[in-house]
Coordinates of N, CA and C in Angstrom, one line a residue:
M1 N -20.0 14.7 -37.8 CA -20.7 16.0 -38.1 C -19.9 17.1 -37.5
P2 N -19.7 18.2 -38.3 CA -18.9 19.3 -37.8 C -19.6 19.9 -36.5
T3 N -18.8 20.5 -35.7 CA -19.3 21.1 -34.4 C -19.4 22.6 -34.6
K4 N -20.0 23.2 -33.6 CA -20.2 24.7 -33.6 C -18.8 25.4 -33.6
D5 N -17.8 24.8 -33.0 CA -16.5 25.4 -33.0 C -15.9 25.5 -34.3
E6 N -16.4 24.8 -35.3 CA -15.8 24.8 -36.7 C -16.7 25.7 -37.6
R7 N -17.6 26.4 -37.0 CA -18.5 27.3 -37.8 C -17.7 28.3 -38.7
Q8 N -18.1 28.4 -39.9 CA -17.5 29.3 -40.8 C -18.2 30.7 -41.0
G9 N -19.3 30.9 -40.3 CA -20.1 32.1 -40.4 C -20.4 32.4 -41.8
A10 N -20.9 31.5 -42.5 CA -21.0 31.6 -44.0 C -22.2 31.0 -44.6
L11 N -22.4 31.3 -45.8 CA -23.4 30.7 -46.7 C -22.7 29.9 -47.8
V12 N -23.2 28.7 -48.0 CA -22.7 27.9 -49.1 C -23.8 27.7 -50.1
A13 N -23.6 27.9 -51.4 CA -24.6 27.7 -52.5 C -24.1 26.6 -53.4
V14 N -25.0 25.7 -53.7 CA -24.7 24.5 -54.5 C -25.7 24.3 -55.6
G15 N -25.3 24.0 -56.8 CA -26.2 23.6 -57.8 C -25.8 23.9 -59.2
D16 N -26.7 24.6 -59.9 CA -26.6 24.7 -61.4 C -26.5 26.2 -61.8
S17 N -26.9 26.5 -63.0 CA -26.7 27.9 -63.5 C -27.6 28.9 -62.7
I18 N -28.6 28.5 -62.1 CA -29.5 29.4 -61.3 C -28.7 29.9 -60.1
I19 N -27.9 29.0 -59.5 CA -27.0 29.4 -58.4 C -26.0 30.4 -58.9
N20 N -25.4 30.2 -60.1 CA -24.4 31.1 -60.6 C -24.9 32.5 -60.9
G21 N -26.1 32.6 -61.5 CA -26.7 33.9 -61.7 C -25.9 34.7 -62.8
F22 N -25.2 34.0 -63.7 CA -24.5 34.8 -64.7 C -25.6 35.4 -65.7
N23 N -25.6 36.7 -65.7 CA -26.7 37.4 -66.4 C -26.1 38.7 -66.9
R24 N -27.0 39.4 -67.7 CA -26.8 40.8 -68.0 C -27.4 41.6 -67.0
P25 N -26.7 42.5 -66.3 CA -27.3 43.4 -65.3 C -28.4 44.2 -65.9
I26 N -29.6 44.3 -65.3 CA -30.7 45.1 -65.7 C -31.3 45.8 -64.5
A27 N -31.9 47.0 -64.7 CA -32.6 47.7 -63.7 C -31.7 48.0 -62.5
Q28 N -30.4 48.3 -62.8 CA -29.4 48.6 -61.8 C -29.0 47.5 -60.9
V29 N -29.5 46.3 -61.2 CA -29.2 45.1 -60.3 C -28.0 44.4 -61.0
P30 N -26.9 44.1 -60.3 CA -25.8 43.4 -60.9 C -26.1 41.9 -61.1
A31 N -25.3 41.3 -61.9 CA -25.4 39.9 -62.3 C -24.9 39.0 -61.2
L32 N -25.6 38.8 -60.1 CA -25.2 38.0 -59.0 C -26.3 36.9 -58.8
G33 N -25.9 35.7 -58.3 CA -26.9 34.7 -57.9 C -27.6 35.1 -56.7
F34 N -28.8 34.5 -56.5 CA -29.6 34.9 -55.3 C -28.9 34.5 -54.0
G35 N -28.1 33.5 -54.0 CA -27.4 33.1 -52.8 C -26.3 34.1 -52.4
Q36 N -25.7 34.7 -53.4 CA -24.7 35.7 -53.0 C -25.4 37.0 -52.5
L37 N -26.5 37.3 -53.1 CA -27.2 38.5 -52.6 C -27.7 38.3 -51.2
L38 N -28.2 37.0 -50.9 CA -28.6 36.7 -49.6 C -27.5 36.8 -48.6
A39 N -26.3 36.2 -49.0 CA -25.2 36.3 -48.1 C -24.8 37.7 -47.7
Q40 N -24.8 38.6 -48.7 CA -24.5 40.0 -48.5 C -25.4 40.6 -47.5
A41 N -26.7 40.3 -47.7 CA -27.8 40.9 -46.8 C -27.6 40.4 -45.4
M42 N -27.2 39.1 -45.2 CA -27.0 38.5 -43.9 C -25.6 38.7 -43.3
D43 N -24.8 39.4 -44.0 CA -23.4 39.6 -43.6 C -22.7 38.3 -43.4
L44 N -22.8 37.4 -44.3 CA -22.1 36.1 -44.3 C -21.1 36.0 -45.4
S45 N -20.0 35.3 -45.2 CA -19.1 35.1 -46.4 C -19.8 34.1 -47.3
Y46 N -19.3 34.0 -48.5 CA -20.1 33.3 -49.6 C -19.1 32.3 -50.3
T47 N -19.6 31.0 -50.4 CA -18.9 30.0 -51.1 C -19.9 29.4 -52.1
R48 N -19.4 29.2 -53.3 CA -20.3 28.6 -54.4 C -19.7 27.4 -55.0
Y49 N -20.5 26.3 -55.1 CA -20.1 25.1 -55.9 C -21.2 24.9 -56.9
A50 N -21.0 25.3 -58.1 CA -22.1 25.2 -59.1 C -21.6 25.3 -60.5
K51 N -22.3 24.7 -61.5 CA -21.9 24.8 -62.9 C -23.2 24.7 -63.7
G52 N -23.3 25.5 -64.7 CA -24.4 25.5 -65.6 C -24.6 24.1 -66.3
G53 N -25.8 23.7 -66.4 CA -26.1 22.4 -67.1 C -26.0 21.2 -66.2
S54 N -25.7 21.4 -64.9 CA -25.5 20.3 -64.0 C -26.8 19.6 -63.7
T55 N -26.8 18.3 -63.8 CA -28.0 17.5 -63.3 C -27.8 17.2 -61.9
S56 N -28.9 16.6 -61.3 CA -28.8 16.2 -59.9 C -27.7 15.2 -59.6
R57 N -27.4 14.4 -60.5 CA -26.3 13.4 -60.4 C -25.0 14.2 -60.3
D58 N -24.8 15.1 -61.3 CA -23.6 15.9 -61.3 C -23.4 16.6 -60.0
I59 N -24.4 17.2 -59.5 CA -24.4 18.0 -58.2 C -24.0 17.1 -57.1
V60 N -24.6 15.9 -57.0 CA -24.3 15.0 -55.9 C -22.8 14.5 -56.0
E61 N -22.4 14.2 -57.2 CA -21.1 13.6 -57.3 C -19.9 14.6 -57.3
Q62 N -20.2 15.8 -57.9 CA -19.1 16.8 -58.0 C -19.0 17.9 -57.0
F63 N -20.2 18.3 -56.5 CA -20.2 19.5 -55.6 C -20.5 19.3 -54.2
I64 N -21.5 18.4 -53.9 CA -21.9 18.1 -52.5 C -20.7 17.7 -51.7
P65 N -19.8 16.8 -52.2 CA -18.7 16.4 -51.3 C -17.8 17.5 -50.9
Q66 N -17.8 18.6 -51.7 CA -17.0 19.7 -51.3 C -17.5 20.6 -50.2
V67 N -18.7 20.3 -49.8 CA -19.3 21.0 -48.6 C -18.8 20.4 -47.4
R68 N -17.9 21.0 -46.6 CA -17.3 20.5 -45.4 C -17.4 21.6 -44.3
G69 N -17.2 21.3 -43.1 CA -17.3 22.3 -42.1 C -18.7 22.6 -41.8
R70 N -18.9 23.7 -41.1 CA -20.3 24.1 -40.6 C -20.6 25.5 -41.2
Y71 N -21.8 25.6 -41.7 CA -22.3 26.9 -42.3 C -23.6 27.3 -41.6
D72 N -23.8 28.6 -41.7 CA -25.1 29.1 -41.2 C -26.2 28.8 -42.1
V73 N -26.0 28.9 -43.4 CA -27.1 28.7 -44.4 C -26.5 28.0 -45.6
G74 N -27.3 27.1 -46.1 CA -27.0 26.4 -47.4 C -28.1 26.7 -48.3
V75 N -27.8 26.9 -49.6 CA -28.9 27.1 -50.6 C -28.6 26.1 -51.7
L76 N -29.7 25.6 -52.3 CA -29.5 24.5 -53.3 C -30.5 24.7 -54.4
S77 N -30.0 24.7 -55.7 CA -30.8 24.6 -56.9 C -30.5 23.3 -57.6
C78 N -31.4 22.4 -57.6 CA -31.1 21.0 -58.1 C -32.3 20.4 -58.8
G79 N -32.2 20.0 -60.0 CA -33.3 19.3 -60.7 C -33.8 20.0 -61.9
T80 N -33.5 21.2 -62.2 CA -34.0 21.9 -63.4 C -33.5 21.2 -64.7
N81 N -32.2 20.8 -64.7 CA -31.7 20.1 -65.9 C -32.2 18.7 -66.0
D82 N -32.5 18.0 -64.9 CA -33.2 16.7 -64.9 C -34.5 16.9 -65.6
A83 N -35.3 17.9 -65.2 CA -36.6 18.1 -65.7 C -36.6 18.4 -67.2
Y84 N -35.6 19.3 -67.5 CA -35.5 19.8 -68.9 C -35.2 18.6 -69.8
Q85 N -34.3 17.7 -69.3 CA -33.9 16.6 -70.2 C -34.8 15.4 -70.0
R86 N -35.9 15.5 -69.2 CA -36.9 14.5 -69.0 C -36.2 13.2 -68.4
M87 N -35.4 13.4 -67.4 CA -34.7 12.3 -66.8 C -35.6 11.7 -65.7
S88 N -35.2 10.6 -65.1 CA -36.0 9.9 -64.2 C -36.3 10.7 -62.9
M89 N -37.5 10.8 -62.5 CA -37.9 11.5 -61.3 C -37.5 10.7 -60.1
A90 N -37.4 9.4 -60.2 CA -36.9 8.5 -59.1 C -35.5 8.8 -58.8
D91 N -34.7 8.9 -59.9 CA -33.3 9.3 -59.7 C -33.1 10.7 -59.1
L92 N -34.0 11.6 -59.6 CA -33.9 12.9 -59.0 C -34.2 12.9 -57.5
E93 N -35.2 12.1 -57.1 CA -35.5 12.1 -55.7 C -34.4 11.4 -54.9
A94 N -33.8 10.4 -55.4 CA -32.6 9.8 -54.7 C -31.5 10.8 -54.6
N95 N -31.2 11.5 -55.7 CA -30.1 12.4 -55.6 C -30.4 13.6 -54.7
L96 N -31.6 14.1 -54.8 CA -32.0 15.2 -53.9 C -31.9 14.8 -52.5
T97 N -32.3 13.6 -52.2 CA -32.3 13.1 -50.8 C -30.8 13.2 -50.3
K98 N -29.9 12.8 -51.1 CA -28.5 12.8 -50.7 C -28.0 14.2 -50.5
A99 N -28.3 15.1 -51.5 CA -27.9 16.5 -51.5 C -28.4 17.3 -50.3
V100 N -29.7 17.2 -50.1 CA -30.4 17.9 -49.1 C -30.0 17.4 -47.7
G101 N -29.8 16.1 -47.6 CA -29.4 15.5 -46.3 C -28.0 15.9 -46.0
H102 N -27.1 16.0 -46.9 CA -25.7 16.4 -46.7 C -25.7 17.9 -46.2
L103 N -26.4 18.7 -47.0 CA -26.5 20.1 -46.6 C -27.1 20.3 -45.2
S104 N -28.1 19.6 -44.9 CA -28.8 19.7 -43.7 C -27.9 19.4 -42.5
G105 N -27.0 18.4 -42.7 CA -26.0 18.1 -41.7 C -24.9 19.0 -41.5
H106 N -24.7 19.9 -42.5 CA -23.6 20.9 -42.4 C -24.0 22.3 -42.3
C107 N -25.3 22.6 -42.4 CA -25.8 23.9 -42.3 C -26.9 24.0 -41.3
D108 N -27.0 25.1 -40.6 CA -28.0 25.3 -39.6 C -29.4 25.4 -40.3
R109 N -29.4 26.0 -41.4 CA -30.7 26.1 -42.2 C -30.3 26.0 -43.7
V110 N -31.3 25.4 -44.4 CA -31.1 25.1 -45.8 C -32.3 25.6 -46.6
V111 N -32.0 26.3 -47.7 CA -33.0 26.7 -48.6 C -32.9 25.9 -49.9
V112 N -34.0 25.4 -50.4 CA -34.1 24.6 -51.6 C -35.1 25.2 -52.5
L113 N -34.7 25.5 -53.8 CA -35.6 26.1 -54.7 C -36.5 25.0 -55.4
T114 N -37.7 25.5 -55.7 CA -38.6 24.6 -56.5 C -38.1 24.6 -57.9
I115 N -38.8 23.9 -58.8 CA -38.4 23.7 -60.2 C -39.6 24.2 -61.1
P116 N -39.6 25.4 -61.4 CA -40.8 26.0 -62.1 C -41.2 25.3 -63.4
I117 N -40.2 24.7 -64.1 CA -40.6 24.1 -65.4 C -41.2 22.7 -65.3
S118 N -41.3 22.2 -64.0 CA -41.9 20.9 -63.8 C -42.6 20.8 -62.5
A119 N -43.9 20.6 -62.5 CA -44.7 20.4 -61.3 C -44.3 19.1 -60.6
E120 N -44.0 18.1 -61.4 CA -43.6 16.8 -60.9 C -42.3 16.9 -60.1
A121 N -41.3 17.6 -60.7 CA -40.0 17.7 -60.1 C -40.2 18.6 -58.8
T122 N -41.0 19.6 -58.8 CA -41.2 20.4 -57.7 C -41.9 19.6 -56.5
D123 N -42.8 18.7 -56.9 CA -43.3 17.8 -55.9 C -42.2 16.9 -55.2
V124 N -41.2 16.5 -56.0 CA -40.1 15.8 -55.5 C -39.4 16.6 -54.5
V125 N -39.1 17.9 -54.8 CA -38.4 18.8 -53.9 C -39.1 18.9 -52.6
R126 N -40.4 19.2 -52.7 CA -41.2 19.4 -51.5 C -41.2 18.1 -50.6
R127 N -41.3 17.0 -51.2 CA -41.4 15.7 -50.5 C -40.1 15.5 -49.8
V128 N -38.9 15.7 -50.4 CA -37.6 15.5 -49.8 C -37.4 16.5 -48.7
A129 N -37.8 17.7 -48.9 CA -37.6 18.8 -47.9 C -38.4 18.5 -46.7
A130 N -39.6 18.0 -46.8 CA -40.5 17.8 -45.7 C -39.9 16.8 -44.7
T131 N -38.9 16.0 -45.0 CA -38.3 15.0 -44.1 C -37.3 15.6 -43.1
L132 N -37.0 16.9 -43.3 CA -35.9 17.5 -42.5 C -36.4 18.8 -41.9
P133 N -36.3 19.0 -40.6 CA -36.9 20.2 -40.0 C -36.2 21.5 -40.3
N134 N -34.9 21.5 -40.7 CA -34.2 22.8 -41.0 C -34.2 23.1 -42.4
V135 N -35.0 22.5 -43.3 CA -35.0 22.8 -44.7 C -36.2 23.6 -45.1
H136 N -36.0 24.7 -45.8 CA -37.1 25.6 -46.3 C -37.2 25.5 -47.8
V137 N -38.4 25.3 -48.3 CA -38.6 25.3 -49.8 C -39.0 26.7 -50.2
V138 N -38.4 27.3 -51.2 CA -38.7 28.6 -51.7 C -39.1 28.5 -53.2
D139 N -40.3 29.1 -53.4 CA -40.8 29.1 -54.8 C -39.9 29.9 -55.7
A140 N -39.5 29.2 -56.8 CA -38.5 29.8 -57.7 C -39.2 30.4 -59.0
H141 N -40.6 30.3 -59.0 CA -41.3 30.8 -60.1 C -41.3 32.3 -60.2
V142 N -40.7 32.8 -61.3 CA -40.7 34.3 -61.6 C -41.2 34.4 -63.0
R143 N -41.7 35.6 -63.3 CA -42.3 35.8 -64.6 C -42.2 37.2 -65.0
G144 N -42.4 37.4 -66.3 CA -42.3 38.8 -66.9 C -40.9 39.1 -67.4
V145 N -40.9 40.1 -68.2 CA -39.6 40.5 -68.8 C -38.6 41.0 -67.8
R146 N -39.0 41.6 -66.7 CA -38.1 42.1 -65.7 C -37.4 40.9 -64.9
Q147 N -38.2 39.8 -64.7 CA -37.7 38.8 -63.8 C -37.2 37.5 -64.5
L148 N -37.7 37.3 -65.7 CA -37.4 36.0 -66.4 C -36.8 36.2 -67.8
R149 N -35.7 35.5 -68.0 CA -35.1 35.7 -69.3 C -35.9 35.0 -70.4
A150 N -35.5 35.3 -71.6 CA -36.3 34.9 -72.8 C -36.3 33.3 -73.0
D151 N -35.4 32.6 -72.3 CA -35.4 31.2 -72.4 C -36.5 30.6 -71.5
L152 N -37.1 31.4 -70.7 CA -38.2 31.0 -69.8 C -37.7 30.0 -68.7
I153 N -36.4 30.0 -68.4 CA -35.9 29.1 -67.4 C -35.1 29.9 -66.4
H154 N -34.2 30.8 -66.9 CA -33.3 31.5 -66.0 C -33.8 32.8 -65.5
P155 N -33.7 33.1 -64.2 CA -34.1 34.5 -63.8 C -33.1 35.5 -64.3
T156 N -33.6 36.7 -64.5 CA -32.8 37.8 -64.8 C -32.1 38.3 -63.5
S157 N -31.3 39.3 -63.5 CA -30.7 39.8 -62.3 C -31.8 40.3 -61.3
V158 N -32.8 40.9 -61.9 CA -34.0 41.3 -61.0 C -34.7 40.1 -60.5
G159 N -34.8 39.0 -61.3 CA -35.4 37.8 -60.8 C -34.6 37.1 -59.7
Q160 N -33.3 37.2 -59.8 CA -32.4 36.7 -58.8 C -32.6 37.5 -57.5
M161 N -32.8 38.8 -57.6 CA -33.0 39.6 -56.4 C -34.4 39.2 -55.7
E162 N -35.4 38.9 -56.6 CA -36.7 38.4 -56.0 C -36.5 37.1 -55.3
L163 N -35.7 36.2 -55.9 CA -35.5 34.9 -55.2 C -34.7 35.1 -53.9
A164 N -33.8 36.0 -53.9 CA -33.1 36.3 -52.7 C -34.0 36.8 -51.6
D165 N -34.9 37.7 -52.0 CA -35.9 38.2 -51.0 C -36.8 37.1 -50.5
R166 N -37.2 36.2 -51.4 CA -38.1 35.1 -50.9 C -37.3 34.2 -49.9
A167 N -36.1 33.9 -50.2 CA -35.3 33.1 -49.3 C -35.1 33.8 -48.0
A168 N -34.9 35.1 -48.0 CA -34.7 35.9 -46.8 C -36.0 35.8 -45.9
R169 N -37.1 35.9 -46.6 CA -38.4 35.9 -45.8 C -38.5 34.5 -45.2
A170 N -38.2 33.4 -45.9 CA -38.3 32.1 -45.3 C -37.4 31.9 -44.1
L171 N -36.2 32.6 -44.1 CA -35.3 32.5 -43.0 C -35.5 33.6 -41.9
G172 N -36.4 34.5 -42.2 CA -36.5 35.6 -41.2 C -35.4 36.6 -41.2
A173 N -34.7 36.7 -42.4 CA -33.5 37.6 -42.6 C -33.9 38.9 -43.2
P174 N -32.9 39.9 -43.2 CA -33.2 41.1 -43.9 C -33.3 40.9 -45.4
L175 N -34.2 41.7 -46.0 CA -34.4 41.6 -47.5 C -33.2 42.1 -48.2
P176 N -32.6 41.3 -49.1 CA -31.5 41.8 -49.9 C -31.8 43.0 -50.7
S177 N -33.0 43.1 -51.2 CA -33.4 44.3 -52.0 C -33.4 45.6 -51.2
K178 N -33.4 45.5 -49.9 CA -33.4 46.6 -49.0 C -32.0 46.9 -48.5
V179 N -31.2 45.9 -48.3 CA -30.0 46.1 -47.5 C -28.7 45.7 -48.3
A180 N -28.8 45.1 -49.4 CA -27.6 44.6 -50.1 C -26.9 45.7 -50.9
G181 N -27.5 46.9 -50.9 CA -26.8 48.0 -51.6 C -27.1 48.0 -53.1
F182 N -28.1 47.3 -53.6 CA -28.4 47.2 -55.0 C -29.9 47.5 -55.1
P183 N -30.4 48.7 -54.9 CA -31.8 49.0 -55.1 C -32.3 48.7 -56.5
V184 N -33.4 48.1 -56.7 CA -34.0 47.7 -58.0 C -34.5 48.9 -58.7
G185 N -34.0 49.3 -59.8 CA -34.5 50.4 -60.6 C -35.7 50.1 -61.3
E186 N -36.4 51.2 -61.8 CA -37.6 51.0 -62.6 C -37.3 50.8 -64.1
R187 N -36.3 51.4 -64.6 CA -36.0 51.4 -66.0 C -35.2 50.2 -66.4
I188 N -35.6 49.6 -67.6 CA -34.8 48.5 -68.2 C -34.3 49.0 -69.5
E189 N -33.1 48.7 -69.8 CA -32.5 49.2 -71.0 C -33.2 48.7 -72.3
A190 N -33.3 49.6 -73.3 CA -34.0 49.3 -74.5 C -33.4 48.1 -75.2
G191 N -32.0 48.0 -75.2 CA -31.3 46.9 -75.9 C -31.7 45.6 -75.3
Y192 N -31.8 45.5 -74.0 CA -32.2 44.3 -73.4 C -33.6 43.9 -73.8
L193 N -34.5 44.8 -73.7 CA -35.9 44.6 -74.1 C -36.1 44.1 -75.5
L194 N -35.3 44.7 -76.4 CA -35.4 44.3 -77.8 C -34.9 42.9 -78.0
G195 N -33.8 42.5 -77.4 CA -33.2 41.2 -77.4 C -34.2 40.2 -76.8
H196 N -34.8 40.5 -75.7 CA -35.8 39.6 -75.1 C -36.9 39.3 -76.0
W197 N -37.5 40.3 -76.6 CA -38.7 40.0 -77.5 C -38.4 39.4 -78.8
I198 N -37.1 39.5 -79.2 CA -36.7 38.8 -80.4 C -36.5 37.3 -80.1
R199 N -35.9 37.0 -78.9 CA -35.6 35.6 -78.6 C -36.8 34.8 -78.0
L200 N -37.8 35.5 -77.5 CA -38.9 34.8 -76.8 C -39.7 33.9 -77.8
P201 N -40.0 34.4 -79.0 CA -40.7 33.5 -79.9 C -39.9 32.2 -80.3
V202 N -38.6 32.4 -80.3 CA -37.8 31.2 -80.6 C -37.9 30.2 -79.5
T203 N -37.9 30.6 -78.3 CA -38.1 29.7 -77.1 C -39.4 29.0 -77.3
H204 N -40.5 29.7 -77.6 CA -41.8 29.0 -77.7 C -41.8 28.0 -78.8
L205 N -41.2 28.3 -80.0 CA -41.1 27.4 -81.1 C -40.3 26.1 -80.7
R206 N -39.3 26.3 -80.0 CA -38.5 25.2 -79.5 C -39.3 24.3 -78.6
R207 N -40.1 24.9 -77.7 CA -40.9 24.1 -76.8 C -42.0 23.3 -77.6
I208 N -42.5 23.9 -78.6 CA -43.6 23.3 -79.4 C -42.9 22.1 -80.1
A209 N -41.8 22.3 -80.7 CA -41.1 21.2 -81.4 C -40.7 20.1 -80.5
K210 N -40.3 20.4 -79.3 CA -39.9 19.4 -78.3 C -41.1 18.5 -78.0
R211 N -42.2 19.2 -77.8 CA -43.4 18.4 -77.4 C -43.9 17.5 -78.6
L212 N -43.8 18.0 -79.8 CA -44.2 17.3 -80.9 C -43.3 16.1 -81.2
L213 N -42.0 16.2 -80.9 CA -41.1 15.2 -81.1 C -41.0 14.2 -79.9
G214 N -41.7 14.6 -78.8 CA -41.7 13.7 -77.6 C -40.4 13.7 -76.9
R215 N -39.7 14.9 -76.9 CA -38.4 14.9 -76.2 C -38.5 15.7 -74.9

């Protein structure tokens, strides 16, 4: 296990597209992942190992081994794609146990997001996190046009800021929305709103079709 002398004074973020935070900026908030916003607020350097579409197995095999040295904070988003693809919850639990255990050993504190699209997967997250004293579970459920994209999975840039604030509260850290230099504006661009309301019905129709087909 790395020692205090190897500390990198940093935050490491691991996971899927929710970690990446690739978005269209809205309400004056840039397209950054919540981990990067949190790192800025805590004055920590930032390292990211993440790729959109990654399952828990991908994360454990491809990204977790890259986490070496010692970090102040680790953040993890893992399981959304497992839930979306209706993969095994037993496999998710096994992979989360490996991922969270590894991060817990390399980070003073760890933040793990829940999985809003699946109560069952969120239960897995909470169960795994409960086994380690330095792991904090943060509710990733956001809603509304300001915070959630029309696919009903990915947070907007404002939603990412909300997740960063929730993580900061869990850690007792300064709120990114107050100190990261990106105050959340009130106005949302008309073009974004139009695109959102056009795409939202398509998302609902896809979900209905998926349920009917048993996928």
